[in-house]
Coordinates of C-alpha atoms in Angstrom, one line a residue:
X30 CA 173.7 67.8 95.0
X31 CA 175.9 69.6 97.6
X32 CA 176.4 69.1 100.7
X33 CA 175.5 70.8 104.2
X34 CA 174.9 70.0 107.6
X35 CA 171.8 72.3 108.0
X36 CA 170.1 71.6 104.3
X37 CA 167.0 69.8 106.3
X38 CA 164.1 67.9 104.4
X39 CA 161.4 67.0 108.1
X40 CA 158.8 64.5 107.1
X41 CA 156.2 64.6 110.0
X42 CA 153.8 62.0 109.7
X43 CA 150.0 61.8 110.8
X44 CA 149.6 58.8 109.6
X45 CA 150.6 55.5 109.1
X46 CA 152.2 56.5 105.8
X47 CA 155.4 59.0 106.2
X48 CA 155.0 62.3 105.0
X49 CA 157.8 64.7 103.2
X50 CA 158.2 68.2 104.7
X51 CA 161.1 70.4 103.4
X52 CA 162.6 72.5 105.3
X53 CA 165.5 75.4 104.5
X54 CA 165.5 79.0 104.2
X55 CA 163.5 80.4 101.1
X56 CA 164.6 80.0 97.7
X57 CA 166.7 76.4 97.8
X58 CA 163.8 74.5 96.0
X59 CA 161.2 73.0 99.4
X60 CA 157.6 73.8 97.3
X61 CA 159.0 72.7 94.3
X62 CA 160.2 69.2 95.6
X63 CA 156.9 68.6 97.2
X64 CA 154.8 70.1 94.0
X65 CA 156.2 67.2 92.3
X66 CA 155.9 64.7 94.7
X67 CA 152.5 65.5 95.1
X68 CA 151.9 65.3 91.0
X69 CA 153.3 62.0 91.5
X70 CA 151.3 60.9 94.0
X71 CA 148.1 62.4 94.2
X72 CA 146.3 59.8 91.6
X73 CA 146.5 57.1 95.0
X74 CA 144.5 59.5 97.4
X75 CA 140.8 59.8 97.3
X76 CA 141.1 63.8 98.1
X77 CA 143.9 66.6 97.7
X78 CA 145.2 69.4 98.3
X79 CA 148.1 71.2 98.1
X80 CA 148.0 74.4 99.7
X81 CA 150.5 77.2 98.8
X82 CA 152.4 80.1 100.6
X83 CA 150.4 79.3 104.0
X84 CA 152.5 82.4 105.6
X85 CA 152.3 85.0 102.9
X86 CA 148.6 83.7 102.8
X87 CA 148.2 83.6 106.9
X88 CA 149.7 87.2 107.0
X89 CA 147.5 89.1 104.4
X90 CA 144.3 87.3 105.8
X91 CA 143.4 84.8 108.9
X92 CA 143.6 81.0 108.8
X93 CA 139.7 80.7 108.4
X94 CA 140.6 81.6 104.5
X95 CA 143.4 79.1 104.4
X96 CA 140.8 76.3 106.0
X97 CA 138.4 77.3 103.5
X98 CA 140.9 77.5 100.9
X99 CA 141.5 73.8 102.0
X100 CA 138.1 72.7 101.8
X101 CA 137.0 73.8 98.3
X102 CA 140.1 72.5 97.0
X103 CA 138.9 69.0 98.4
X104 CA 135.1 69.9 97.2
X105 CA 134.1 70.0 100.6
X106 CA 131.4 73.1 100.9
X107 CA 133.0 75.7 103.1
X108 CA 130.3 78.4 103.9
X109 CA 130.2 76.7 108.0
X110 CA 133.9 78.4 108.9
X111 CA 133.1 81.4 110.5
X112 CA 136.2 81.2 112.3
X113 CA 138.9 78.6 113.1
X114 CA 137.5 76.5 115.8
X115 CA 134.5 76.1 113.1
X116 CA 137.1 75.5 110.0
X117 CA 138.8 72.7 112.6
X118 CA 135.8 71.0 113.1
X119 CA 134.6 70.5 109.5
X120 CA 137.8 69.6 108.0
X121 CA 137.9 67.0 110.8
X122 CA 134.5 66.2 110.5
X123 CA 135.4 65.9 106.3
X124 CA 138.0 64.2 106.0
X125 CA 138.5 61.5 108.7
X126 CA 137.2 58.6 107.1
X127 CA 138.8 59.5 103.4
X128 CA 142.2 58.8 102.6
X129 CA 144.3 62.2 102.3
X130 CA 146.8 64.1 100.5
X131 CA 147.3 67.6 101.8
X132 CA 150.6 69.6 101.3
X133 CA 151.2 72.8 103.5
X134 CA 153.2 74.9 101.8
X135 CA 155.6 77.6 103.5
X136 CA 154.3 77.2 107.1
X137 CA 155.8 79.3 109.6
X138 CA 153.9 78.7 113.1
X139 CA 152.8 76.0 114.8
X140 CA 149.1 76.6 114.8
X141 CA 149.2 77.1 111.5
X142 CA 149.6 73.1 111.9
X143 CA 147.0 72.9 114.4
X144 CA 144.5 75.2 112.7
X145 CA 144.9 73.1 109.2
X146 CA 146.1 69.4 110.3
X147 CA 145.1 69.1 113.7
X148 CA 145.7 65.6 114.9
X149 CA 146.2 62.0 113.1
X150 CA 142.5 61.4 113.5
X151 CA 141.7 64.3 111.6
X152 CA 142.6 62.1 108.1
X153 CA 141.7 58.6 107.3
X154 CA 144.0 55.4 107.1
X155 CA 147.1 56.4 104.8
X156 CA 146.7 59.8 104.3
X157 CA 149.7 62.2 103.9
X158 CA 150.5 65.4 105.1
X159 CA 153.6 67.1 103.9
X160 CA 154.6 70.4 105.1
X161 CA 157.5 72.7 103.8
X162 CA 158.7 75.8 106.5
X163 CA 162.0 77.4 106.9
X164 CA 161.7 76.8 110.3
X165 CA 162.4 73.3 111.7
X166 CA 161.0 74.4 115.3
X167 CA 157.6 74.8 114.0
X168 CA 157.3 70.9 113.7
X169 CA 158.9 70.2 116.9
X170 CA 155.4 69.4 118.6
X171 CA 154.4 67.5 115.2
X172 CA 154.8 63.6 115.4
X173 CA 157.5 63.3 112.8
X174 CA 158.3 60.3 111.4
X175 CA 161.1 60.6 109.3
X176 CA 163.2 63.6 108.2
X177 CA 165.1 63.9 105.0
X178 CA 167.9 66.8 104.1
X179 CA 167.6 69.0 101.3
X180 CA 171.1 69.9 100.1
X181 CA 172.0 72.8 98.0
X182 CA 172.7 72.3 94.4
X183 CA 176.2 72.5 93.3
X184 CA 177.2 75.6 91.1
X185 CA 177.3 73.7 87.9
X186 CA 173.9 71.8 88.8
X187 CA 172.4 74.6 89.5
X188 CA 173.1 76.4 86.5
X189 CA 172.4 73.6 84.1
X190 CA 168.8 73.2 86.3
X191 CA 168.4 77.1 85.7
X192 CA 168.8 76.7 81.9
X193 CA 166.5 73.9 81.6
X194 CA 163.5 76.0 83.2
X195 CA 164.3 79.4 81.8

């Protein structure tokens, strides 16, 4: 791995497990880390989720499909969210009691946070939220619990990494 002071890896936490959220411009490898993590850890949650491009997603529709993308990946019926004050209340309503894995992948606004992860309460004891964004200002309001940096792959890493996966 290289090194750099800005290669940031923000775990904010609603719970009292830590959670992993990547964060560094696009490309450098943020949804892939927490994919994996996620494959690795999902099997010790009672539901999950991992929820992909939540900007690309966010800009082509509203968050109501991302909340209701959220709860049928958890099996949770979603035909209730007619909007996102609805979508809040039934993944709150949902989920509080069960113990969580959710993954937020490429979040670029704050409410975006709000809208899909509201507060701790929203997830049972020991659930895990990890969030990816190119933006470290977006998890500013977040209560983060640890942070972690990401560093860029060195040339030669990167190219033996690239000929392992093409």
């Amino acid at each position: 791995w290289g090194d750099g002071e800005d290669d940031t890896l923000t775990a904010p936490s609603y719970s009292p497990s830590p959670s992993l959220s990547p964060h560094r411009p696009g490309g450098v490898g943020k949804t892939t880390i927490a994919r994996a993590d996620f494959e690795t850890i999902r099997c010790r949650f009672e539901v999950t989720c991992f929820l992909a491009d939540v900007r690309e997603n966010c800009e082509k529709k509203d968050i109501t499909h991302m909340q209701k993308q959220l709860l049928d990946q958890m099996k949770i019926i979603s035909n209730a969210v007619y909007n996102k004050y609805d979508g809040r209340t039934i993944i709150q309503n949902s989920l509080r009691l069960k113990k969580v894995l959710l993954v937020l992948d490429d979040v670029n606004h704050e409410k975006q946070l709000e809208s899909l992860a509201g507060e701790q309460d929203w997830f049972g004891p020991g659930s895990r939220i990890m969030i990816t964004t190119r933006d470290l200002e977006v998890l500013k309001e977040q209560d983060a619990h640890e942070t972690y940096q990401v560093q860029w792959l060195l040339e030669s890493k990167s190219l033996n990494l690239f000929c392992l996966k093409a």
